[in-house]
C-alpha cells in the first residue's frame, strides 16, 4: 500500500489519461485538462488550507491516545488529517475526467474505483481515519461537480453548437 499511496506512482496513469483525452477530444482536451486541474487545486485548497487548520484533528499516527497502536507505513505526514486531501483531489480528478470524457472515451468509470482504492490506502498506511476519507471524497466530488458546471457554462458560451 505504500506504493499505492505514493502520489508519484500514478504519473504514468495521468500521462496516459492526458494522451487518451487529447486523441479523443481534440479541441476540447485543453479545456478538459484545465478543468481537472482547477478542480484538483480547489479541492486541495479547501481541505489543506481551510479544513485541516480549522478542525486541527490529529492523524491516527499523531494521536497520543493511539500511540503504539497504529501501524504506520512510510511516515506520518503533517500533524492534522481532517479531511483527506488525497481523497479530495483524487475524487475531484475522477469525477471531472469521467463526466467530461464519458461520451467519447468508454469505460472511464474505473477512475472512481481508482479514487476509492487510492483513498483507502491512506487508512491502510495509518495516516487517516475512514471519516477523513469520506469527508475528503465528498469535498472532491462537490468541488468537481462545481467545476463541471462552470465548464458547461463556458462551453455553451464560447462553443455553441
Short mmCIF file of N, CA and C in Angstrom, two decimals:
data_model
loop_
_atom_site.label_atom_id
_atom_site.label_comp_id
_atom_site.label_asym_id
_atom_site.label_seq_id
_atom_site.Cartn_x
_atom_site.Cartn_y
_atom_site.Cartn_z
N UNK A 1 0.82 -1.21 0.00
CA UNK A 1 0.00 0.00 0.00
C UNK A 1 0.86 1.26 0.00
N UNK A 2 2.11 1.13 0.41
CA UNK A 2 2.99 2.30 0.37
C UNK A 2 3.06 2.85 -1.05
N UNK A 3 3.18 1.98 -2.04
CA UNK A 3 3.28 2.43 -3.43
C UNK A 3 1.95 2.92 -3.96
N UNK A 4 0.87 2.41 -3.46
CA UNK A 4 -0.46 2.89 -3.89
C UNK A 4 -0.66 4.32 -3.40
N UNK A 5 -0.27 4.60 -2.18
CA UNK A 5 -0.49 5.91 -1.58
C UNK A 5 0.52 6.95 -2.04
N UNK A 6 1.63 6.51 -2.61
CA UNK A 6 2.68 7.42 -3.07
C UNK A 6 2.20 8.13 -4.33
N UNK A 7 2.09 9.47 -4.27
CA UNK A 7 1.47 10.22 -5.37
C UNK A 7 2.19 10.11 -6.71
N UNK A 8 3.50 9.94 -6.70
CA UNK A 8 4.22 9.87 -7.97
C UNK A 8 4.08 8.52 -8.67
N UNK A 9 3.55 7.52 -7.98
CA UNK A 9 3.27 6.22 -8.60
C UNK A 9 2.32 6.38 -9.77
N UNK A 10 1.44 7.34 -9.68
CA UNK A 10 0.34 7.48 -10.64
C UNK A 10 0.66 8.38 -11.83
N UNK A 11 1.87 8.90 -11.93
CA UNK A 11 2.22 9.76 -13.06
C UNK A 11 2.00 9.07 -14.41
N UNK A 12 2.39 7.81 -14.59
CA UNK A 12 2.10 7.16 -15.89
C UNK A 12 0.60 7.11 -16.22
N UNK A 13 -0.23 6.91 -15.21
CA UNK A 13 -1.67 6.89 -15.44
C UNK A 13 -2.15 8.28 -15.89
N UNK A 14 -1.66 9.33 -15.21
CA UNK A 14 -2.06 10.68 -15.59
C UNK A 14 -1.63 11.00 -17.01
N UNK A 15 -0.43 10.59 -17.38
CA UNK A 15 0.07 10.83 -18.75
C UNK A 15 -0.78 10.05 -19.76
N UNK A 16 -1.13 8.83 -19.44
CA UNK A 16 -1.99 8.04 -20.34
C UNK A 16 -3.36 8.70 -20.49
N UNK A 17 -3.93 9.17 -19.39
CA UNK A 17 -5.22 9.87 -19.47
C UNK A 17 -5.12 11.11 -20.34
N UNK A 18 -4.02 11.83 -20.18
CA UNK A 18 -3.80 13.03 -20.98
C UNK A 18 -3.74 12.69 -22.47
N UNK A 19 -2.98 11.68 -22.82
CA UNK A 19 -2.84 11.27 -24.23
C UNK A 19 -4.17 10.79 -24.79
N UNK A 20 -4.87 9.95 -24.03
CA UNK A 20 -6.18 9.44 -24.47
C UNK A 20 -7.17 10.59 -24.67
N UNK A 21 -7.15 11.54 -23.75
CA UNK A 21 -8.07 12.68 -23.83
C UNK A 21 -7.76 13.55 -25.04
N UNK A 22 -6.49 13.81 -25.29
CA UNK A 22 -6.11 14.62 -26.45
C UNK A 22 -6.53 13.93 -27.74
N UNK A 23 -6.32 12.62 -27.83
CA UNK A 23 -6.70 11.88 -29.04
C UNK A 23 -8.22 11.87 -29.25
N UNK A 24 -8.97 11.72 -28.17
CA UNK A 24 -10.42 11.60 -28.30
C UNK A 24 -11.13 12.95 -28.40
N UNK A 25 -10.68 13.92 -27.64
CA UNK A 25 -11.42 15.17 -27.53
C UNK A 25 -10.87 16.30 -28.41
N UNK A 26 -9.67 16.18 -28.86
CA UNK A 26 -9.01 17.16 -29.73
C UNK A 26 -9.10 18.59 -29.17
N UNK A 27 -9.95 19.46 -29.74
CA UNK A 27 -10.01 20.86 -29.32
C UNK A 27 -10.43 21.03 -27.85
N UNK A 28 -11.33 20.21 -27.41
CA UNK A 28 -11.83 20.33 -26.03
C UNK A 28 -10.84 19.80 -25.00
N UNK A 29 -9.81 19.09 -25.41
CA UNK A 29 -8.88 18.46 -24.47
C UNK A 29 -8.23 19.48 -23.52
N UNK A 30 -7.84 20.63 -24.05
CA UNK A 30 -7.20 21.63 -23.19
C UNK A 30 -8.18 22.10 -22.12
N UNK A 31 -9.41 22.39 -22.52
CA UNK A 31 -10.41 22.86 -21.56
C UNK A 31 -10.71 21.78 -20.52
N UNK A 32 -10.74 20.52 -20.93
CA UNK A 32 -11.00 19.42 -20.00
C UNK A 32 -9.86 19.31 -19.00
N UNK A 33 -8.63 19.32 -19.48
CA UNK A 33 -7.48 19.19 -18.59
C UNK A 33 -7.39 20.38 -17.64
N UNK A 34 -7.66 21.58 -18.13
CA UNK A 34 -7.66 22.76 -17.26
C UNK A 34 -8.74 22.63 -16.19
N UNK A 35 -9.90 22.14 -16.57
CA UNK A 35 -10.99 21.95 -15.60
C UNK A 35 -10.60 20.92 -14.54
N UNK A 36 -9.96 19.84 -14.95
CA UNK A 36 -9.48 18.83 -14.00
C UNK A 36 -8.48 19.47 -13.03
N UNK A 37 -7.53 20.21 -13.57
CA UNK A 37 -6.51 20.84 -12.72
C UNK A 37 -7.11 21.84 -11.74
N UNK A 38 -8.06 22.64 -12.21
CA UNK A 38 -8.72 23.60 -11.33
C UNK A 38 -9.47 22.87 -10.21
N UNK A 39 -10.17 21.80 -10.55
CA UNK A 39 -10.90 21.02 -9.54
C UNK A 39 -9.95 20.43 -8.51
N UNK A 40 -8.84 19.88 -8.96
CA UNK A 40 -7.86 19.28 -8.05
C UNK A 40 -7.26 20.35 -7.13
N UNK A 41 -6.88 21.48 -7.70
CA UNK A 41 -6.28 22.55 -6.91
C UNK A 41 -7.28 23.10 -5.90
N UNK A 42 -8.51 23.34 -6.33
CA UNK A 42 -9.53 23.87 -5.42
C UNK A 42 -9.84 22.89 -4.28
N UNK A 43 -9.99 21.63 -4.61
CA UNK A 43 -10.30 20.66 -3.56
C UNK A 43 -9.14 20.56 -2.56
N UNK A 44 -7.92 20.62 -3.05
CA UNK A 44 -6.76 20.61 -2.15
C UNK A 44 -6.74 21.84 -1.26
N UNK A 45 -7.02 23.00 -1.82
CA UNK A 45 -7.02 24.25 -1.04
C UNK A 45 -8.11 24.24 0.03
N UNK A 46 -9.29 23.72 -0.31
CA UNK A 46 -10.38 23.65 0.67
C UNK A 46 -9.98 22.77 1.85
N UNK A 47 -9.42 21.60 1.54
CA UNK A 47 -9.07 20.65 2.61
C UNK A 47 -7.82 21.10 3.36
N UNK A 48 -6.73 21.34 2.64
CA UNK A 48 -5.46 21.66 3.30
C UNK A 48 -5.39 23.09 3.82
N UNK A 49 -6.02 24.01 3.11
CA UNK A 49 -5.92 25.41 3.51
C UNK A 49 -7.00 25.87 4.47
N UNK A 50 -8.15 25.20 4.47
CA UNK A 50 -9.27 25.63 5.31
C UNK A 50 -9.60 24.59 6.39
N UNK A 51 -9.90 23.37 5.96
CA UNK A 51 -10.42 22.37 6.90
C UNK A 51 -9.38 21.90 7.92
N UNK A 52 -8.20 21.50 7.47
CA UNK A 52 -7.20 20.98 8.39
C UNK A 52 -6.81 22.01 9.46
N UNK A 53 -6.51 23.27 9.07
CA UNK A 53 -6.19 24.24 10.12
C UNK A 53 -7.38 24.57 11.03
N UNK A 54 -8.58 24.51 10.49
CA UNK A 54 -9.76 24.84 11.29
C UNK A 54 -10.08 23.73 12.30
N UNK A 55 -10.13 22.50 11.85
CA UNK A 55 -10.52 21.39 12.71
C UNK A 55 -9.39 20.89 13.60
N UNK A 56 -8.16 20.99 13.15
CA UNK A 56 -6.99 20.56 13.93
C UNK A 56 -7.15 19.18 14.57
N UNK A 57 -7.60 18.23 13.81
CA UNK A 57 -7.75 16.87 14.32
C UNK A 57 -6.50 16.07 13.95
N UNK A 58 -5.91 15.47 14.97
CA UNK A 58 -4.69 14.69 14.76
C UNK A 58 -4.93 13.53 13.81
N UNK A 59 -3.92 13.22 13.04
CA UNK A 59 -3.92 11.99 12.26
C UNK A 59 -3.82 10.83 13.25
N UNK A 60 -4.27 9.63 12.86
CA UNK A 60 -4.16 8.49 13.78
C UNK A 60 -2.72 8.25 14.25
N UNK A 61 -1.76 8.46 13.37
CA UNK A 61 -0.36 8.22 13.72
C UNK A 61 0.21 9.31 14.63
N UNK A 62 -0.49 10.43 14.80
CA UNK A 62 -0.05 11.50 15.70
C UNK A 62 -0.90 11.56 16.97
N UNK A 63 -1.97 10.80 17.01
CA UNK A 63 -2.89 10.83 18.15
C UNK A 63 -2.23 10.21 19.38
N UNK A 64 -2.03 10.99 20.46
CA UNK A 64 -1.38 10.46 21.66
C UNK A 64 -2.10 9.25 22.27
N UNK A 65 -3.42 9.23 22.21
CA UNK A 65 -4.18 8.12 22.79
C UNK A 65 -4.00 6.82 22.02
N UNK A 66 -3.52 6.92 20.77
CA UNK A 66 -3.32 5.73 19.95
C UNK A 66 -1.84 5.36 19.81
N UNK A 67 -0.99 6.01 20.59
CA UNK A 67 0.46 5.76 20.49
C UNK A 67 0.75 4.27 20.63
N UNK A 68 1.48 3.74 19.67
CA UNK A 68 1.85 2.33 19.69
C UNK A 68 0.80 1.39 19.12
N UNK A 69 -0.38 1.90 18.81
CA UNK A 69 -1.46 1.05 18.30
C UNK A 69 -1.65 1.17 16.79
N UNK A 70 -1.18 2.25 16.22
CA UNK A 70 -1.38 2.49 14.79
C UNK A 70 -0.19 1.94 14.01
N UNK A 71 -0.51 1.09 13.04
CA UNK A 71 0.53 0.56 12.14
C UNK A 71 0.76 1.59 11.05
N UNK A 72 1.88 2.30 11.15
CA UNK A 72 2.19 3.37 10.20
C UNK A 72 3.20 2.85 9.18
N UNK A 73 2.90 3.09 7.91
CA UNK A 73 3.77 2.64 6.82
C UNK A 73 4.30 3.86 6.09
N UNK A 74 5.59 4.10 6.17
CA UNK A 74 6.21 5.14 5.35
C UNK A 74 6.10 6.56 5.84
N UNK A 75 5.95 6.80 7.11
CA UNK A 75 5.89 8.17 7.63
C UNK A 75 4.47 8.63 7.86
N UNK A 76 4.36 9.64 8.71
CA UNK A 76 3.04 10.07 9.15
C UNK A 76 2.53 11.33 8.46
N UNK A 77 3.39 12.16 7.98
CA UNK A 77 2.92 13.39 7.34
C UNK A 77 2.66 14.48 8.36
N UNK A 78 1.93 15.49 7.93
CA UNK A 78 1.63 16.64 8.78
C UNK A 78 0.81 16.22 10.01
N UNK A 79 0.70 17.11 10.95
CA UNK A 79 0.06 16.82 12.23
C UNK A 79 -1.44 16.52 12.10
N UNK A 80 -2.12 17.29 11.27
CA UNK A 80 -3.58 17.17 11.18
C UNK A 80 -4.02 16.45 9.91
N UNK A 81 -5.16 15.73 10.02
CA UNK A 81 -5.58 14.91 8.90
C UNK A 81 -7.03 15.02 8.48
N UNK A 82 -7.81 15.91 9.09
CA UNK A 82 -9.22 16.00 8.70
C UNK A 82 -9.44 17.22 7.82
N UNK A 83 -9.82 16.99 6.62
CA UNK A 83 -10.16 15.77 5.90
C UNK A 83 -8.97 15.39 5.01
N UNK A 84 -9.10 14.30 4.31
CA UNK A 84 -8.01 13.80 3.48
C UNK A 84 -7.91 14.56 2.15
N UNK A 85 -6.77 15.21 1.96
CA UNK A 85 -6.53 15.90 0.69
C UNK A 85 -6.34 14.90 -0.45
N UNK A 86 -5.76 13.73 -0.14
CA UNK A 86 -5.62 12.70 -1.17
C UNK A 86 -7.00 12.28 -1.68
N UNK A 87 -7.94 12.08 -0.76
CA UNK A 87 -9.29 11.68 -1.17
C UNK A 87 -9.96 12.81 -1.95
N UNK A 88 -9.83 14.03 -1.47
CA UNK A 88 -10.47 15.17 -2.15
C UNK A 88 -9.93 15.34 -3.56
N UNK A 89 -8.63 15.31 -3.72
CA UNK A 89 -8.05 15.55 -5.04
C UNK A 89 -8.31 14.38 -5.99
N UNK A 90 -8.23 13.16 -5.47
CA UNK A 90 -8.45 12.01 -6.36
C UNK A 90 -9.91 11.92 -6.81
N UNK A 91 -10.84 12.20 -5.92
CA UNK A 91 -12.24 12.15 -6.32
C UNK A 91 -12.62 13.32 -7.22
N UNK A 92 -12.04 14.49 -7.01
CA UNK A 92 -12.32 15.60 -7.93
C UNK A 92 -11.76 15.30 -9.31
N UNK A 93 -10.55 14.76 -9.37
CA UNK A 93 -9.97 14.36 -10.66
C UNK A 93 -10.85 13.31 -11.34
N UNK A 94 -11.25 12.31 -10.59
CA UNK A 94 -12.02 11.20 -11.16
C UNK A 94 -13.37 11.66 -11.70
N UNK A 95 -14.10 12.44 -10.91
CA UNK A 95 -15.45 12.82 -11.34
C UNK A 95 -15.41 13.76 -12.54
N UNK A 96 -14.47 14.70 -12.53
CA UNK A 96 -14.39 15.64 -13.65
C UNK A 96 -13.94 14.93 -14.92
N UNK A 97 -12.88 14.15 -14.82
CA UNK A 97 -12.39 13.46 -16.02
C UNK A 97 -13.43 12.49 -16.57
N UNK A 98 -14.11 11.79 -15.67
CA UNK A 98 -15.16 10.86 -16.09
C UNK A 98 -16.29 11.61 -16.79
N UNK A 99 -16.84 12.62 -16.14
CA UNK A 99 -18.00 13.33 -16.69
C UNK A 99 -17.71 14.01 -18.01
N UNK A 100 -16.53 14.59 -18.14
CA UNK A 100 -16.25 15.37 -19.34
C UNK A 100 -15.74 14.54 -20.52
N UNK A 101 -15.42 13.29 -20.27
CA UNK A 101 -14.92 12.46 -21.37
C UNK A 101 -15.77 11.22 -21.66
N UNK A 102 -16.77 10.97 -20.85
CA UNK A 102 -17.52 9.71 -20.95
C UNK A 102 -18.22 9.51 -22.29
N UNK A 103 -18.53 10.58 -23.00
CA UNK A 103 -19.22 10.44 -24.29
C UNK A 103 -18.30 9.93 -25.39
N UNK A 104 -17.01 10.25 -25.30
CA UNK A 104 -16.08 9.84 -26.36
C UNK A 104 -15.08 8.78 -25.92
N UNK A 105 -14.91 8.62 -24.63
CA UNK A 105 -13.98 7.61 -24.13
C UNK A 105 -14.77 6.65 -23.25
N UNK A 106 -14.88 5.40 -23.67
CA UNK A 106 -15.66 4.44 -22.90
C UNK A 106 -14.88 3.93 -21.70
N UNK A 107 -15.62 3.42 -20.75
CA UNK A 107 -15.05 2.78 -19.56
C UNK A 107 -14.23 3.69 -18.67
N UNK A 108 -14.57 4.97 -18.60
CA UNK A 108 -13.82 5.88 -17.72
C UNK A 108 -14.31 5.79 -16.26
N UNK A 109 -15.35 5.00 -16.03
CA UNK A 109 -15.86 4.82 -14.67
C UNK A 109 -14.84 4.21 -13.72
N UNK A 110 -13.84 3.53 -14.26
CA UNK A 110 -12.80 2.94 -13.42
C UNK A 110 -12.07 4.00 -12.60
N UNK A 111 -12.11 5.25 -13.06
CA UNK A 111 -11.46 6.33 -12.31
C UNK A 111 -12.04 6.49 -10.90
N UNK A 112 -13.34 6.26 -10.78
CA UNK A 112 -13.96 6.37 -9.45
C UNK A 112 -13.51 5.22 -8.55
N UNK A 113 -13.36 4.04 -9.11
CA UNK A 113 -12.82 2.91 -8.33
C UNK A 113 -11.37 3.18 -7.94
N UNK A 114 -10.60 3.75 -8.87
CA UNK A 114 -9.21 4.11 -8.56
C UNK A 114 -9.16 5.11 -7.40
N UNK A 115 -10.02 6.13 -7.45
CA UNK A 115 -10.04 7.15 -6.39
C UNK A 115 -10.36 6.51 -5.04
N UNK A 116 -11.29 5.57 -5.02
CA UNK A 116 -11.64 4.89 -3.77
C UNK A 116 -10.47 4.05 -3.27
N UNK A 117 -9.82 3.32 -4.15
CA UNK A 117 -8.67 2.49 -3.77
C UNK A 117 -7.51 3.34 -3.27
N UNK A 118 -7.20 4.40 -4.00
CA UNK A 118 -6.14 5.34 -3.63
C UNK A 118 -6.44 5.96 -2.26
N UNK A 119 -7.68 6.35 -2.05
CA UNK A 119 -8.08 6.95 -0.78
C UNK A 119 -8.00 5.94 0.36
N UNK A 120 -8.46 4.72 0.11
CA UNK A 120 -8.39 3.67 1.14
C UNK A 120 -6.96 3.43 1.59
N UNK A 121 -6.02 3.56 0.67
CA UNK A 121 -4.62 3.31 1.03
C UNK A 121 -4.16 4.24 2.15
N UNK A 122 -4.78 5.40 2.27
CA UNK A 122 -4.42 6.36 3.32
C UNK A 122 -4.82 5.85 4.70
N UNK A 123 -5.91 5.11 4.77
CA UNK A 123 -6.31 4.49 6.03
C UNK A 123 -5.36 3.34 6.34
N UNK A 124 -5.07 2.54 5.33
CA UNK A 124 -4.22 1.36 5.50
C UNK A 124 -2.83 1.73 6.02
N UNK A 125 -2.27 2.84 5.52
CA UNK A 125 -0.92 3.22 5.96
C UNK A 125 -0.92 3.99 7.27
N UNK A 126 -2.09 4.21 7.87
CA UNK A 126 -2.20 4.77 9.21
C UNK A 126 -2.19 6.28 9.31
N UNK A 127 -2.49 6.98 8.21
CA UNK A 127 -2.44 8.44 8.28
C UNK A 127 -3.82 9.11 8.25
N UNK A 128 -4.88 8.30 8.08
CA UNK A 128 -6.23 8.86 8.09
C UNK A 128 -7.22 7.90 8.72
N UNK A 129 -8.27 8.47 9.30
CA UNK A 129 -9.42 7.71 9.76
C UNK A 129 -10.36 7.56 8.56
N UNK A 130 -11.24 6.55 8.58
CA UNK A 130 -12.22 6.42 7.49
C UNK A 130 -13.06 7.68 7.28
N UNK A 131 -13.41 8.36 8.36
CA UNK A 131 -14.18 9.61 8.23
C UNK A 131 -13.43 10.70 7.48
N UNK A 132 -12.12 10.74 7.64
CA UNK A 132 -11.30 11.71 6.89
C UNK A 132 -11.44 11.46 5.40
N UNK A 133 -11.45 10.18 5.04
CA UNK A 133 -11.56 9.78 3.63
C UNK A 133 -12.94 10.12 3.10
N UNK A 134 -13.96 9.78 3.86
CA UNK A 134 -15.34 10.03 3.44
C UNK A 134 -15.58 11.52 3.20
N UNK A 135 -15.19 12.35 4.15
CA UNK A 135 -15.41 13.80 4.00
C UNK A 135 -14.53 14.35 2.87
N UNK A 136 -13.29 13.90 2.78
CA UNK A 136 -12.43 14.33 1.68
C UNK A 136 -13.03 13.98 0.33
N UNK A 137 -13.59 12.77 0.22
CA UNK A 137 -14.23 12.35 -1.03
C UNK A 137 -15.43 13.24 -1.34
N UNK A 138 -16.23 13.58 -0.34
CA UNK A 138 -17.37 14.47 -0.55
C UNK A 138 -16.92 15.85 -1.03
N UNK A 139 -15.87 16.38 -0.41
CA UNK A 139 -15.32 17.67 -0.83
C UNK A 139 -14.86 17.59 -2.29
N UNK A 140 -14.16 16.52 -2.64
CA UNK A 140 -13.69 16.34 -4.00
C UNK A 140 -14.83 16.23 -5.01
N UNK A 141 -15.86 15.46 -4.66
CA UNK A 141 -17.00 15.30 -5.56
C UNK A 141 -17.75 16.62 -5.74
N UNK A 142 -17.93 17.35 -4.64
CA UNK A 142 -18.63 18.64 -4.72
C UNK A 142 -17.82 19.66 -5.52
N UNK A 143 -16.54 19.73 -5.25
CA UNK A 143 -15.67 20.64 -5.99
C UNK A 143 -15.66 20.27 -7.47
N UNK A 144 -15.56 18.98 -7.74
CA UNK A 144 -15.59 18.51 -9.13
C UNK A 144 -16.90 18.87 -9.81
N UNK A 145 -18.01 18.68 -9.13
CA UNK A 145 -19.32 18.99 -9.71
C UNK A 145 -19.41 20.48 -10.03
N UNK A 146 -18.94 21.34 -9.13
CA UNK A 146 -18.95 22.78 -9.37
C UNK A 146 -18.11 23.12 -10.60
N UNK A 147 -16.94 22.53 -10.69
CA UNK A 147 -16.06 22.79 -11.85
C UNK A 147 -16.67 22.28 -13.14
N UNK A 148 -17.38 21.16 -13.09
CA UNK A 148 -18.08 20.64 -14.27
C UNK A 148 -19.14 21.64 -14.72
N UNK A 149 -19.90 22.19 -13.77
CA UNK A 149 -20.94 23.16 -14.11
C UNK A 149 -20.33 24.41 -14.75
N UNK A 150 -19.21 24.86 -14.21
CA UNK A 150 -18.53 26.03 -14.78
C UNK A 150 -18.02 25.72 -16.19
N UNK A 151 -17.51 24.54 -16.38
CA UNK A 151 -17.05 24.09 -17.71
C UNK A 151 -18.21 24.11 -18.70
N UNK A 152 -19.36 23.59 -18.30
CA UNK A 152 -20.51 23.54 -19.19
C UNK A 152 -21.01 24.95 -19.54
N UNK A 153 -20.97 25.85 -18.59
CA UNK A 153 -21.34 27.25 -18.86
C UNK A 153 -20.37 27.85 -19.87
N UNK A 154 -19.08 27.62 -19.65
CA UNK A 154 -18.04 28.12 -20.56
C UNK A 154 -18.23 27.53 -21.95
N UNK A 155 -18.51 26.24 -22.01
CA UNK A 155 -18.67 25.55 -23.30
C UNK A 155 -19.84 26.12 -24.08
N UNK A 156 -20.95 26.34 -23.40
CA UNK A 156 -22.13 26.90 -24.08
C UNK A 156 -21.89 28.33 -24.55
N UNK A 157 -21.12 29.08 -23.77
CA UNK A 157 -20.89 30.48 -24.11
C UNK A 157 -19.91 30.62 -25.28
N UNK A 158 -18.84 29.86 -25.25
CA UNK A 158 -17.76 30.06 -26.24
C UNK A 158 -17.75 29.03 -27.37
N UNK A 159 -18.46 27.91 -27.19
CA UNK A 159 -18.52 26.90 -28.24
C UNK A 159 -19.96 26.42 -28.44
N UNK A 160 -20.86 27.32 -28.82
CA UNK A 160 -22.25 26.89 -29.02
C UNK A 160 -22.36 25.93 -30.22
N UNK A 161 -23.27 25.00 -30.10
CA UNK A 161 -23.46 24.02 -31.21
C UNK A 161 -24.33 24.58 -32.29
#
